[in-house]
Amino acid sequence: MMKEKGLLIVLSGPSGVGKGTVRKELFSQPDITFEYSISMTTRVPREGEVDGVDYFFKSREEFEKLIEQDRLLEYAEFVGNYYGTPVDYVRDTINDGRDVFLEIEVQGARQIRDKFPEGLFIFLAPPSLSELENRLIHRGTESSHVIANRVETAKKELEMMNLYDYVVENDQVKKASERIKAIVVAEHLRRERVEARYKKMLEVK
Amino acid sequence: MMKEKGLLIVLSGPSGVGKGTVRKELFSQPDITFEYSISMTTRVPREGEVDGVDYFFKSREEFEKLIEQDRLLEYAEFVGNYYGTPVDYVRDTINDGRDVFLEIEVQGARQIRDKFPEGLFIFLAPPSLSELENRLIHRGTESSHVIANRVETAKKELEMMNLYDYVVENDQVKKASERIKAIVVAEHLRRERVEARYKKMLEVK
């Protein structure tokens, strides 16, 4: 009744940045308080991947049926395969007061942002931006060509982070996962959340 | 040049809630990254209090001169004594990219909120609200009179937290200080801050 809704935590970022590794590190920790929302895909399982653990593996037909029924929070097609997030699990868990953690591609994060603006959007960034910063500070040894390339990459990364609430650099997996945990702790302490919860309590009284 | 400004972290809350204890716990930790802004007061030092450590102890005349010169970020009078925050130290530290931590009374926090809306305002709350929540959940054993008193207190606490960004319950000093640390980590990762820093870097280039 007075239950506070859980958070929808969305971790995304450029492909190859190490989202999966950070997610595994997070979920290997005993004090983790959020639940992992397993994605659905039509791609073939890779060596060692387990259905219902790494992904829900579905046929193209099954997946397209779920799209039709509007039972996916987001979905996308990459290299001929669908990837998506089943909506029921996410809504049920949040309504039950538990946090849900999603790890998805940038395209999917954008769809969720539209449907779930109250979610917590975390951009996992490659260390290239702070590397560039160091290069610029200690400049002189690099050719201007190398620097110019780096600047182009940096600008693209900056554009991508635009829709996110937080930016976590993946310089070290352990550090990145600690930062994500701190963000989740802090979000639960935001005054609006705490206040709303207690106000509800006083109304109920 | 590309330096990011430090945060002004303001810890406040009702008197008696344990602000000083939480502050001491925080600053006893080796990994703390922010600096403590020592307040100024005209009150007589208590047993064991050291000038320049616990407070800057000043005479009334000295203090009133600083007020005139507008060199206090906030000040207040309690029981015939002035308490205040010297502005120069705070501005210099923040401009140098370091975080400053203030522990002050509610009245002072309000003044700072006006002058420094970009500060990080943390309300240290007594455990009475969540105690009340527990009482209401497991109700039946309490007289309605006791509950009604608790509700009145809770309403006052709710009103007080209105101007703050975060609410940290002081159920355990150690836990409260961990929460404050998480908030500071998270604030540094907010996209607007990270983005602003890197955008500045790319302009400089």
mmCIF file of C-alpha atoms in Angstrom:
data_model
loop_
_atom_site.group_PDB
_atom_site.id
_atom_site.type_symbol
_atom_site.label_atom_id
_atom_site.label_comp_id
_atom_site.label_asym_id
_atom_site.label_seq_id
_atom_site.Cartn_x
_atom_site.Cartn_y
_atom_site.Cartn_z
ATOM 1 C CA MET A 1 0.000 0.000 0.000
ATOM 2 C CA MET A 2 2.668 2.517 1.044
ATOM 3 C CA LYS A 3 5.079 0.677 -1.137
ATOM 4 C CA GLU A 4 7.472 2.837 -3.093
ATOM 5 C CA LYS A 5 7.795 1.875 -6.737
ATOM 6 C CA GLY A 6 11.081 0.349 -7.796
ATOM 7 C CA LEU A 7 13.439 2.027 -10.231
ATOM 8 C CA LEU A 8 13.966 1.035 -13.815
ATOM 9 C CA ILE A 9 17.734 1.230 -14.264
ATOM 10 C CA VAL A 10 18.882 1.268 -17.869
ATOM 11 C CA LEU A 11 22.558 0.743 -18.635
ATOM 12 C CA SER A 12 23.511 1.469 -22.200
ATOM 13 C CA GLY A 13 26.364 2.805 -24.288
ATOM 14 C CA PRO A 14 28.237 2.274 -27.542
ATOM 15 C CA SER A 15 28.706 -1.320 -28.618
ATOM 16 C CA GLY A 16 31.976 -2.778 -27.460
ATOM 17 C CA VAL A 17 32.156 -0.539 -24.381
ATOM 18 C CA GLY A 18 31.793 -3.471 -22.003
ATOM 19 C CA LYS A 19 28.170 -3.272 -20.884
ATOM 20 C CA GLY A 20 27.918 -7.032 -20.430
ATOM 21 C CA THR A 21 31.101 -7.235 -18.400
ATOM 22 C CA VAL A 22 30.001 -4.452 -16.060
ATOM 23 C CA ARG A 23 26.583 -6.025 -15.689
ATOM 24 C CA LYS A 24 28.158 -9.379 -14.763
ATOM 25 C CA GLU A 25 30.434 -7.691 -12.251
ATOM 26 C CA LEU A 26 27.434 -5.952 -10.681
ATOM 27 C CA PHE A 27 25.405 -9.108 -10.407
ATOM 28 C CA SER A 28 28.307 -11.079 -8.974
ATOM 29 C CA GLN A 29 28.141 -8.898 -5.876
ATOM 30 C CA PRO A 30 26.216 -10.214 -2.898
ATOM 31 C CA ASP A 31 24.767 -6.856 -1.821
ATOM 32 C CA ILE A 32 23.155 -6.032 -5.123
ATOM 33 C CA THR A 33 19.573 -4.914 -4.606
ATOM 34 C CA PHE A 34 18.216 -4.858 -8.122
ATOM 35 C CA GLU A 35 17.000 -7.553 -10.434
ATOM 36 C CA TYR A 36 18.280 -8.233 -13.864
ATOM 37 C CA SER A 37 15.766 -8.069 -16.642
ATOM 38 C CA ILE A 38 16.697 -10.741 -19.129
ATOM 39 C CA SER A 39 16.384 -9.665 -22.729
ATOM 40 C CA MET A 40 14.730 -11.632 -25.464
ATOM 41 C CA THR A 41 16.444 -12.408 -28.740
ATOM 42 C CA THR A 42 16.070 -14.366 -31.924
ATOM 43 C CA ARG A 43 19.791 -14.817 -32.384
ATOM 44 C CA VAL A 44 21.438 -18.202 -31.936
ATOM 45 C CA PRO A 45 22.894 -18.783 -28.442
ATOM 46 C CA ARG A 46 26.653 -18.385 -28.278
ATOM 47 C CA GLU A 47 28.931 -20.942 -26.667
ATOM 48 C CA GLY A 48 28.014 -21.190 -22.982
ATOM 49 C CA GLU A 49 24.917 -18.975 -23.142
ATOM 50 C CA VAL A 50 21.914 -20.336 -21.300
ATOM 51 C CA ASP A 51 18.262 -19.736 -22.180
ATOM 52 C CA GLY A 52 16.532 -17.815 -19.383
ATOM 53 C CA VAL A 53 19.852 -16.704 -17.939
ATOM 54 C CA ASP A 54 21.702 -14.764 -20.619
ATOM 55 C CA TYR A 55 18.686 -14.259 -22.847
ATOM 56 C CA PHE A 56 15.320 -15.680 -23.575
ATOM 57 C CA PHE A 57 15.944 -17.266 -26.942
ATOM 58 C CA LYS A 58 12.901 -17.113 -29.193
ATOM 59 C CA SER A 59 12.056 -17.890 -32.778
ATOM 60 C CA ARG A 60 11.374 -15.049 -35.191
ATOM 61 C CA GLU A 61 7.695 -16.023 -35.227
ATOM 62 C CA GLU A 62 7.365 -15.938 -31.462
ATOM 63 C CA PHE A 63 9.140 -12.576 -31.297
ATOM 64 C CA GLU A 64 6.974 -10.965 -33.948
ATOM 65 C CA LYS A 65 3.873 -12.116 -32.137
ATOM 66 C CA LEU A 66 5.039 -10.276 -29.000
ATOM 67 C CA ILE A 67 5.685 -7.139 -31.064
ATOM 68 C CA GLU A 68 2.137 -7.336 -32.436
ATOM 69 C CA GLN A 69 0.723 -7.765 -28.935
ATOM 70 C CA ASP A 70 2.718 -4.733 -27.755
ATOM 71 C CA ARG A 71 4.340 -6.799 -25.043
ATOM 72 C CA LEU A 72 7.853 -5.466 -25.508
ATOM 73 C CA LEU A 73 9.152 -2.374 -23.744
ATOM 74 C CA GLU A 74 11.611 -1.924 -26.591
ATOM 75 C CA TYR A 75 12.971 -3.977 -29.406
ATOM 76 C CA ALA A 76 15.451 -3.623 -32.208
ATOM 77 C CA GLU A 77 16.905 -5.578 -35.050
ATOM 78 C CA PHE A 78 20.667 -6.013 -35.351
ATOM 79 C CA VAL A 79 22.283 -8.000 -38.143
ATOM 80 C CA GLY A 80 19.038 -9.769 -38.886
ATOM 81 C CA ASN A 81 18.186 -10.652 -35.285
ATOM 82 C CA TYR A 82 15.625 -9.184 -32.918
ATOM 83 C CA TYR A 83 16.493 -8.106 -29.388
ATOM 84 C CA GLY A 84 13.869 -6.856 -26.945
ATOM 85 C CA THR A 85 12.654 -6.432 -23.402
ATOM 86 C CA PRO A 86 9.483 -8.184 -22.213
ATOM 87 C CA VAL A 87 7.301 -5.513 -20.606
ATOM 88 C CA ASP A 88 5.366 -7.618 -18.100
ATOM 89 C CA TYR A 89 8.313 -8.623 -15.992
ATOM 90 C CA VAL A 90 9.576 -5.035 -15.773
ATOM 91 C CA ARG A 91 6.223 -3.562 -14.757
ATOM 92 C CA ASP A 92 5.443 -6.273 -12.223
ATOM 93 C CA THR A 93 8.821 -5.973 -10.525
ATOM 94 C CA ILE A 94 8.716 -2.181 -10.313
ATOM 95 C CA ASN A 95 5.166 -2.163 -9.002
ATOM 96 C CA ASP A 96 6.284 -4.625 -6.380
ATOM 97 C CA GLY A 97 8.854 -2.081 -5.149
ATOM 98 C CA ARG A 98 11.945 -3.762 -6.547
ATOM 99 C CA ASP A 99 14.467 -2.205 -8.918
ATOM 100 C CA VAL A 100 14.941 -3.655 -12.366
ATOM 101 C CA PHE A 101 18.223 -3.440 -14.222
ATOM 102 C CA LEU A 102 18.367 -3.481 -18.019
ATOM 103 C CA GLU A 103 21.477 -3.668 -20.133
ATOM 104 C CA ILE A 104 20.709 -2.706 -23.710
ATOM 105 C CA GLU A 105 21.902 -1.111 -26.913
ATOM 106 C CA VAL A 106 21.585 2.627 -27.447
ATOM 107 C CA GLN A 107 18.661 2.238 -29.831
ATOM 108 C CA GLY A 108 16.636 0.320 -27.229
ATOM 109 C CA ALA A 109 17.482 2.807 -24.489
ATOM 110 C CA ARG A 110 15.990 5.548 -26.636
ATOM 111 C CA GLN A 111 12.696 3.675 -27.013
ATOM 112 C CA ILE A 112 12.513 3.107 -23.268
ATOM 113 C CA ARG A 113 13.246 6.767 -22.589
ATOM 114 C CA ASP A 114 10.088 7.618 -24.563
ATOM 115 C CA LYS A 115 7.901 5.074 -22.789
ATOM 116 C CA PHE A 116 9.471 5.314 -19.340
ATOM 117 C CA PRO A 117 10.892 8.809 -18.845
ATOM 118 C CA GLU A 118 11.023 8.223 -15.082
ATOM 119 C CA GLY A 119 13.659 5.520 -15.624
ATOM 120 C CA LEU A 120 17.258 5.967 -14.590
ATOM 121 C CA PHE A 121 19.396 6.142 -17.713
ATOM 122 C CA ILE A 122 23.090 5.439 -17.293
ATOM 123 C CA PHE A 123 25.503 5.835 -20.190
ATOM 124 C CA LEU A 124 28.543 3.597 -20.009
ATOM 125 C CA ALA A 125 31.300 5.557 -21.715
ATOM 126 C CA PRO A 126 34.595 4.310 -23.070
ATOM 127 C CA PRO A 127 37.645 5.896 -21.444
ATOM 128 C CA SER A 128 38.411 7.669 -24.716
ATOM 129 C CA LEU A 129 37.046 11.024 -23.541
ATOM 130 C CA SER A 130 39.197 11.246 -20.453
ATOM 131 C CA GLU A 131 42.132 9.845 -22.420
ATOM 132 C CA LEU A 132 41.644 12.656 -24.872
ATOM 133 C CA GLU A 133 41.502 15.086 -21.983
ATOM 134 C CA ASN A 134 44.846 13.808 -20.731
ATOM 135 C CA ARG A 135 46.335 14.012 -24.187
ATOM 136 C CA LEU A 136 45.203 17.593 -24.535
ATOM 137 C CA ILE A 137 46.573 18.531 -21.134
ATOM 138 C CA HIS A 138 49.944 16.926 -21.813
ATOM 139 C CA ARG A 139 49.948 17.827 -25.448
ATOM 140 C CA GLY A 140 52.942 18.290 -27.681
ATOM 141 C CA THR A 141 53.829 14.689 -28.350
ATOM 142 C CA GLU A 142 50.879 13.864 -30.605
ATOM 143 C CA SER A 143 50.460 14.700 -34.247
ATOM 144 C CA SER A 144 47.570 17.053 -34.917
ATOM 145 C CA HIS A 145 46.083 14.342 -37.140
ATOM 146 C CA VAL A 146 45.791 11.898 -34.256
ATOM 147 C CA ILE A 147 44.281 14.580 -32.042
ATOM 148 C CA ALA A 148 41.769 15.574 -34.717
ATOM 149 C CA ASN A 149 40.597 11.966 -35.013
ATOM 150 C CA ARG A 150 40.193 11.713 -31.276
ATOM 151 C CA VAL A 151 38.180 14.899 -31.204
ATOM 152 C CA GLU A 152 35.816 13.528 -33.840
ATOM 153 C CA THR A 153 35.264 10.375 -31.787
ATOM 154 C CA ALA A 154 34.730 12.441 -28.655
ATOM 155 C CA LYS A 155 32.084 14.567 -30.350
ATOM 156 C CA LYS A 156 30.165 11.468 -31.391
ATOM 157 C CA GLU A 157 30.293 10.100 -27.856
ATOM 158 C CA LEU A 158 29.055 13.390 -26.453
ATOM 159 C CA GLU A 159 26.098 13.360 -28.826
ATOM 160 C CA MET A 160 25.177 9.854 -27.707
ATOM 161 C CA MET A 161 25.083 10.676 -24.009
ATOM 162 C CA ASN A 162 22.497 13.362 -24.513
ATOM 163 C CA LEU A 163 19.486 11.299 -23.430
ATOM 164 C CA TYR A 164 21.029 9.895 -20.279
ATOM 165 C CA ASP A 165 20.877 10.974 -16.647
ATOM 166 C CA TYR A 166 24.326 9.772 -15.681
ATOM 167 C CA VAL A 167 27.618 9.013 -17.400
ATOM 168 C CA VAL A 168 29.859 6.284 -16.015
ATOM 169 C CA GLU A 169 33.261 5.813 -17.555
ATOM 170 C CA ASN A 170 34.285 2.212 -17.977
ATOM 171 C CA ASP A 171 37.953 2.715 -17.176
ATOM 172 C CA GLN A 172 37.868 -0.247 -14.791
ATOM 173 C CA VAL A 173 35.010 -2.716 -14.544
ATOM 174 C CA LYS A 174 35.087 -2.758 -10.745
ATOM 175 C CA LYS A 175 35.084 1.028 -10.477
ATOM 176 C CA ALA A 176 32.323 1.350 -13.052
ATOM 177 C CA SER A 177 30.112 -1.056 -11.141
ATOM 178 C CA GLU A 178 30.745 0.786 -7.863
ATOM 179 C CA ARG A 179 29.696 4.031 -9.519
ATOM 180 C CA ILE A 180 26.494 2.465 -10.774
ATOM 181 C CA LYS A 181 25.702 1.211 -7.289
ATOM 182 C CA ALA A 182 26.270 4.691 -5.860
ATOM 183 C CA ILE A 183 23.907 6.175 -8.447
ATOM 184 C CA VAL A 184 21.163 3.732 -7.497
ATOM 185 C CA VAL A 185 21.637 4.430 -3.778
ATOM 186 C CA ALA A 186 21.521 8.175 -4.389
ATOM 187 C CA GLU A 187 18.434 8.006 -6.601
ATOM 188 C CA HIS A 188 16.505 6.293 -3.832
ATOM 189 C CA LEU A 189 17.418 9.164 -1.518
ATOM 190 C CA ARG A 190 16.195 11.945 -3.795
ATOM 191 C CA ARG A 191 13.912 14.170 -1.812
ATOM 192 C CA GLU A 192 10.987 13.881 -4.238
ATOM 193 C CA ARG A 193 10.970 10.100 -3.822
ATOM 194 C CA VAL A 194 11.310 10.087 -0.048
ATOM 195 C CA GLU A 195 8.762 12.856 0.325
ATOM 196 C CA ALA A 196 6.229 11.191 -1.957
ATOM 197 C CA ARG A 197 6.520 7.977 0.006
ATOM 198 C CA TYR A 198 5.975 9.620 3.379
ATOM 199 C CA LYS A 199 3.214 11.870 2.115
ATOM 200 C CA LYS A 200 1.379 8.799 0.929
ATOM 201 C CA MET A 201 1.880 7.278 4.355
ATOM 202 C CA LEU A 202 0.393 10.310 6.099
ATOM 203 C CA GLU A 203 -2.614 10.302 3.779
ATOM 204 C CA VAL A 204 -3.217 6.658 4.486
ATOM 205 C CA LYS A 205 -3.168 7.434 8.206
ATOM 206 C CA MET B 1 41.498 25.587 -17.490
ATOM 207 C CA MET B 2 39.267 22.593 -18.185
ATOM 208 C CA LYS B 3 38.834 22.175 -14.478
ATOM 209 C CA GLU B 4 35.391 21.171 -13.320
ATOM 210 C CA LYS B 5 34.060 23.194 -10.412
ATOM 211 C CA GLY B 6 33.780 21.433 -7.091
ATOM 212 C CA LEU B 7 30.460 20.792 -5.378
ATOM 213 C CA LEU B 8 29.136 22.646 -2.396
ATOM 214 C CA ILE B 9 27.677 19.907 -0.208
ATOM 215 C CA VAL B 10 25.349 21.144 2.516
ATOM 216 C CA LEU B 11 24.323 18.767 5.284
ATOM 217 C CA SER B 12 21.533 20.057 7.451
ATOM 218 C CA GLY B 13 18.538 18.868 9.425
ATOM 219 C CA PRO B 14 16.659 19.401 12.659
ATOM 220 C CA SER B 15 18.758 20.135 15.715
ATOM 221 C CA GLY B 16 19.642 17.040 17.667
ATOM 222 C CA VAL B 17 19.482 14.768 14.627
ATOM 223 C CA GLY B 18 23.211 14.016 14.789
ATOM 224 C CA LYS B 19 24.688 16.187 12.030
ATOM 225 C CA GLY B 20 27.986 16.606 13.903
ATOM 226 C CA THR B 21 28.335 12.887 14.550
ATOM 227 C CA VAL B 22 27.711 12.011 10.920
ATOM 228 C CA ARG B 23 30.137 14.694 9.792
ATOM 229 C CA LYS B 24 32.837 13.342 12.117
ATOM 230 C CA GLU B 25 32.231 9.799 10.855
ATOM 231 C CA LEU B 26 32.563 11.014 7.255
ATOM 232 C CA PHE B 27 35.776 12.875 7.889
ATOM 233 C CA SER B 28 37.291 9.974 9.820
ATOM 234 C CA GLN B 29 37.303 7.967 6.578
ATOM 235 C CA PRO B 30 40.529 7.874 4.584
ATOM 236 C CA ASP B 31 38.859 7.955 1.153
ATOM 237 C CA ILE B 32 36.865 11.105 1.730
ATOM 238 C CA THR B 33 37.295 13.496 -1.196
ATOM 239 C CA PHE B 34 35.705 16.642 0.102
ATOM 240 C CA GLU B 35 36.907 19.332 2.424
ATOM 241 C CA TYR B 36 35.199 20.454 5.550
ATOM 242 C CA SER B 37 34.275 24.097 5.723
ATOM 243 C CA ILE B 38 34.767 25.174 9.297
ATOM 244 C CA SER B 39 32.036 27.432 10.595
ATOM 245 C CA MET B 40 32.572 30.634 12.492
ATOM 246 C CA THR B 41 30.868 31.322 15.799
ATOM 247 C CA THR B 42 30.788 33.773 18.656
ATOM 248 C CA ARG B 43 29.813 31.165 21.193
ATOM 249 C CA VAL B 44 32.236 30.036 23.890
ATOM 250 C CA PRO B 45 34.195 26.868 22.988
ATOM 251 C CA ARG B 46 32.882 23.726 24.667
ATOM 252 C CA GLU B 47 35.127 21.313 26.518
ATOM 253 C CA GLY B 48 37.602 19.869 24.012
ATOM 254 C CA GLU B 49 36.666 22.116 21.083
ATOM 255 C CA VAL B 50 39.615 23.568 19.208
ATOM 256 C CA ASP B 51 39.706 26.910 17.379
ATOM 257 C CA GLY B 52 40.224 26.376 13.642
ATOM 258 C CA VAL B 53 39.193 22.724 13.920
ATOM 259 C CA ASP B 54 35.682 22.615 15.326
ATOM 260 C CA TYR B 55 34.904 26.276 14.687
ATOM 261 C CA PHE B 56 36.597 29.567 14.161
ATOM 262 C CA PHE B 57 35.816 31.264 17.434
ATOM 263 C CA LYS B 58 35.345 35.016 17.002
ATOM 264 C CA SER B 59 34.229 37.910 19.099
ATOM 265 C CA ARG B 60 30.867 39.551 18.423
ATOM 266 C CA GLU B 61 32.655 42.599 17.049
ATOM 267 C CA GLU B 62 34.735 40.592 14.614
ATOM 268 C CA PHE B 63 31.703 38.659 13.458
ATOM 269 C CA GLU B 64 29.585 41.749 12.882
ATOM 270 C CA LYS B 65 32.359 43.283 10.828
ATOM 271 C CA LEU B 66 32.309 40.243 8.513
ATOM 272 C CA ILE B 67 28.531 40.563 8.167
ATOM 273 C CA GLU B 68 28.936 44.212 7.176
ATOM 274 C CA GLN B 69 31.597 43.308 4.626
ATOM 275 C CA ASP B 70 29.285 40.617 3.196
ATOM 276 C CA ARG B 71 31.926 37.977 3.714
ATOM 277 C CA LEU B 72 29.624 35.293 5.090
ATOM 278 C CA LEU B 73 27.794 32.827 2.903
ATOM 279 C CA GLU B 74 25.176 32.515 5.601
ATOM 280 C CA TYR B 75 24.867 33.388 9.231
ATOM 281 C CA ALA B 76 22.368 33.062 11.995
ATOM 282 C CA GLU B 77 21.933 33.850 15.630
ATOM 283 C CA PHE B 78 21.009 31.108 18.088
ATOM 284 C CA VAL B 79 20.590 31.763 21.788
ATOM 285 C CA GLY B 80 22.503 35.005 21.559
ATOM 286 C CA ASN B 81 25.421 33.631 19.520
ATOM 287 C CA TYR B 82 26.295 34.062 15.870
ATOM 288 C CA TYR B 83 27.139 31.121 13.624
ATOM 289 C CA GLY B 84 28.226 31.581 10.026
ATOM 290 C CA THR B 85 30.197 30.375 7.026
ATOM 291 C CA PRO B 86 33.121 32.403 5.676
ATOM 292 C CA VAL B 87 32.495 32.813 1.933
ATOM 293 C CA ASP B 88 36.070 33.140 0.653
ATOM 294 C CA TYR B 89 37.175 29.663 1.610
ATOM 295 C CA VAL B 90 34.112 28.083 0.019
ATOM 296 C CA ARG B 91 34.439 29.935 -3.289
ATOM 297 C CA ASP B 92 38.181 29.380 -3.573
ATOM 298 C CA THR B 93 37.929 25.654 -2.931
ATOM 299 C CA ILE B 94 35.075 25.136 -5.376
ATOM 300 C CA ASN B 95 36.781 27.158 -8.077
ATOM 301 C CA ASP B 96 39.834 25.018 -7.553
ATOM 302 C CA GLY B 97 37.765 21.931 -8.407
ATOM 303 C CA ARG B 98 37.457 20.513 -4.901
ATOM 304 C CA ASP B 99 34.226 19.739 -3.063
ATOM 305 C CA VAL B 100 33.365 21.613 0.099
ATOM 306 C CA PHE B 101 31.250 20.107 2.843
ATOM 307 C CA LEU B 102 29.170 22.265 5.172
ATOM 308 C CA GLU B 103 27.272 21.094 8.214
ATOM 309 C CA ILE B 104 24.798 23.726 9.318
ATOM 310 C CA GLU B 105 21.471 24.489 10.893
ATOM 311 C CA VAL B 106 18.309 24.555 8.792
ATOM 312 C CA GLN B 107 18.133 28.344 8.834
ATOM 313 C CA GLY B 108 21.642 28.644 7.362
ATOM 314 C CA ALA B 109 20.945 26.017 4.716
ATOM 315 C CA ARG B 110 18.027 28.124 3.526
ATOM 316 C CA GLN B 111 20.230 31.196 3.075
ATOM 317 C CA ILE B 112 22.766 29.177 1.121
ATOM 318 C CA ARG B 113 20.045 27.727 -1.079
ATOM 319 C CA ASP B 114 19.193 31.293 -2.128
ATOM 320 C CA LYS B 115 22.782 32.282 -2.842
ATOM 321 C CA PHE B 116 24.037 28.951 -4.156
ATOM 322 C CA PRO B 117 21.135 27.073 -5.782
ATOM 323 C CA GLU B 118 23.631 24.800 -7.561
ATOM 324 C CA GLY B 119 24.706 23.401 -4.186
ATOM 325 C CA LEU B 120 23.894 19.871 -3.109
ATOM 326 C CA PHE B 121 21.451 20.025 -0.229
ATOM 327 C CA ILE B 122 21.188 16.955 1.966
ATOM 328 C CA PHE B 123 18.628 16.713 4.731
ATOM 329 C CA LEU B 124 19.630 14.496 7.614
ATOM 330 C CA ALA B 125 16.374 13.072 8.925
ATOM 331 C CA PRO B 126 15.695 11.443 12.276
ATOM 332 C CA PRO B 127 14.462 7.846 12.016
ATOM 333 C CA SER B 128 11.063 8.960 13.290
ATOM 334 C CA LEU B 129 9.446 8.893 9.847
ATOM 335 C CA SER B 130 10.357 5.325 9.069
ATOM 336 C CA GLU B 131 9.555 4.375 12.660
ATOM 337 C CA LEU B 132 6.127 5.846 12.148
ATOM 338 C CA GLU B 133 5.842 3.918 8.900
ATOM 339 C CA ASN B 134 6.596 0.698 10.755
ATOM 340 C CA ARG B 135 4.127 1.565 13.461
ATOM 341 C CA LEU B 136 1.427 2.187 10.912
ATOM 342 C CA ILE B 137 2.166 -1.041 9.095
ATOM 343 C CA HIS B 138 2.093 -3.082 12.284
ATOM 344 C CA ARG B 139 -0.579 -1.026 13.860
ATOM 345 C CA GLY B 140 -3.004 -2.126 16.501
ATOM 346 C CA THR B 141 -0.750 -2.009 19.523
ATOM 347 C CA GLU B 142 -0.503 1.795 19.775
ATOM 348 C CA SER B 143 -3.029 4.194 21.207
ATOM 349 C CA SER B 144 -4.439 6.601 18.641
ATOM 350 C CA HIS B 145 -3.093 9.439 20.763
ATOM 351 C CA VAL B 146 0.507 8.263 20.378
ATOM 352 C CA ILE B 147 0.023 7.805 16.648
ATOM 353 C CA ALA B 148 -1.527 11.264 16.288
ATOM 354 C CA ASN B 149 1.501 12.836 17.986
ATOM 355 C CA ARG B 150 3.838 10.954 15.698
ATOM 356 C CA VAL B 151 1.919 12.091 12.658
ATOM 357 C CA GLU B 152 2.230 15.718 13.756
ATOM 358 C CA THR B 153 5.996 15.348 14.132
ATOM 359 C CA ALA B 154 6.221 13.620 10.762
ATOM 360 C CA LYS B 155 4.347 16.447 9.066
ATOM 361 C CA LYS B 156 6.774 18.996 10.482
ATOM 362 C CA GLU B 157 9.741 16.959 9.286
ATOM 363 C CA LEU B 158 8.233 16.669 5.827
ATOM 364 C CA GLU B 159 7.806 20.430 5.629
ATOM 365 C CA MET B 160 11.444 20.944 6.576
ATOM 366 C CA MET B 161 12.847 18.711 3.850
ATOM 367 C CA ASN B 162 11.157 20.704 1.140
ATOM 368 C CA LEU B 163 14.229 22.707 0.099
ATOM 369 C CA TYR B 164 16.620 19.776 -0.080
ATOM 370 C CA ASP B 165 17.806 17.599 -2.937
ATOM 371 C CA TYR B 166 18.298 14.436 -0.907
ATOM 372 C CA VAL B 167 17.029 12.971 2.339
ATOM 373 C CA VAL B 168 19.306 10.719 4.372
ATOM 374 C CA GLU B 169 17.878 9.014 7.396
ATOM 375 C CA ASN B 170 20.220 8.916 10.370
ATOM 376 C CA ASP B 171 19.225 5.472 11.585
ATOM 377 C CA GLN B 172 22.883 4.476 11.927
ATOM 378 C CA VAL B 173 25.772 6.917 11.713
ATOM 379 C CA LYS B 174 27.854 4.603 9.534
ATOM 380 C CA LYS B 175 25.005 3.948 7.116
ATOM 381 C CA ALA B 176 24.109 7.634 6.937
ATOM 382 C CA SER B 177 27.687 8.554 6.049
ATOM 383 C CA GLU B 178 27.835 5.853 3.350
ATOM 384 C CA ARG B 179 24.666 7.243 1.821
ATOM 385 C CA ILE B 180 26.120 10.739 1.760
ATOM 386 C CA LYS B 181 29.234 9.439 0.023
ATOM 387 C CA ALA B 182 27.112 7.691 -2.591
ATOM 388 C CA ILE B 183 25.190 10.913 -3.244
ATOM 389 C CA VAL B 184 28.415 12.837 -3.832
ATOM 390 C CA VAL B 185 29.765 10.149 -6.184
ATOM 391 C CA ALA B 186 26.498 10.120 -8.132
ATOM 392 C CA GLU B 187 26.301 13.905 -8.411
ATOM 393 C CA HIS B 188 29.703 13.985 -10.064
ATOM 394 C CA LEU B 189 28.427 11.514 -12.641
ATOM 395 C CA ARG B 190 25.353 13.494 -13.643
ATOM 396 C CA ARG B 191 25.320 13.821 -17.379
ATOM 397 C CA GLU B 192 25.049 17.621 -17.358
ATOM 398 C CA ARG B 193 28.275 17.887 -15.349
ATOM 399 C CA VAL B 194 30.234 15.342 -17.383
ATOM 400 C CA GLU B 195 28.962 16.769 -20.640
ATOM 401 C CA ALA B 196 29.757 20.358 -19.675
ATOM 402 C CA ARG B 197 33.287 19.358 -18.769
ATOM 403 C CA TYR B 198 33.961 17.546 -22.031
ATOM 404 C CA LYS B 199 32.273 20.193 -24.133
ATOM 405 C CA LYS B 200 34.581 22.752 -22.610
ATOM 406 C CA MET B 201 37.492 20.486 -23.440
ATOM 407 C CA LEU B 202 36.456 20.235 -27.089
ATOM 408 C CA GLU B 203 36.067 23.991 -27.361
ATOM 409 C CA VAL B 204 39.509 24.512 -25.880
ATOM 410 C CA LYS B 205 40.893 22.162 -28.520
#
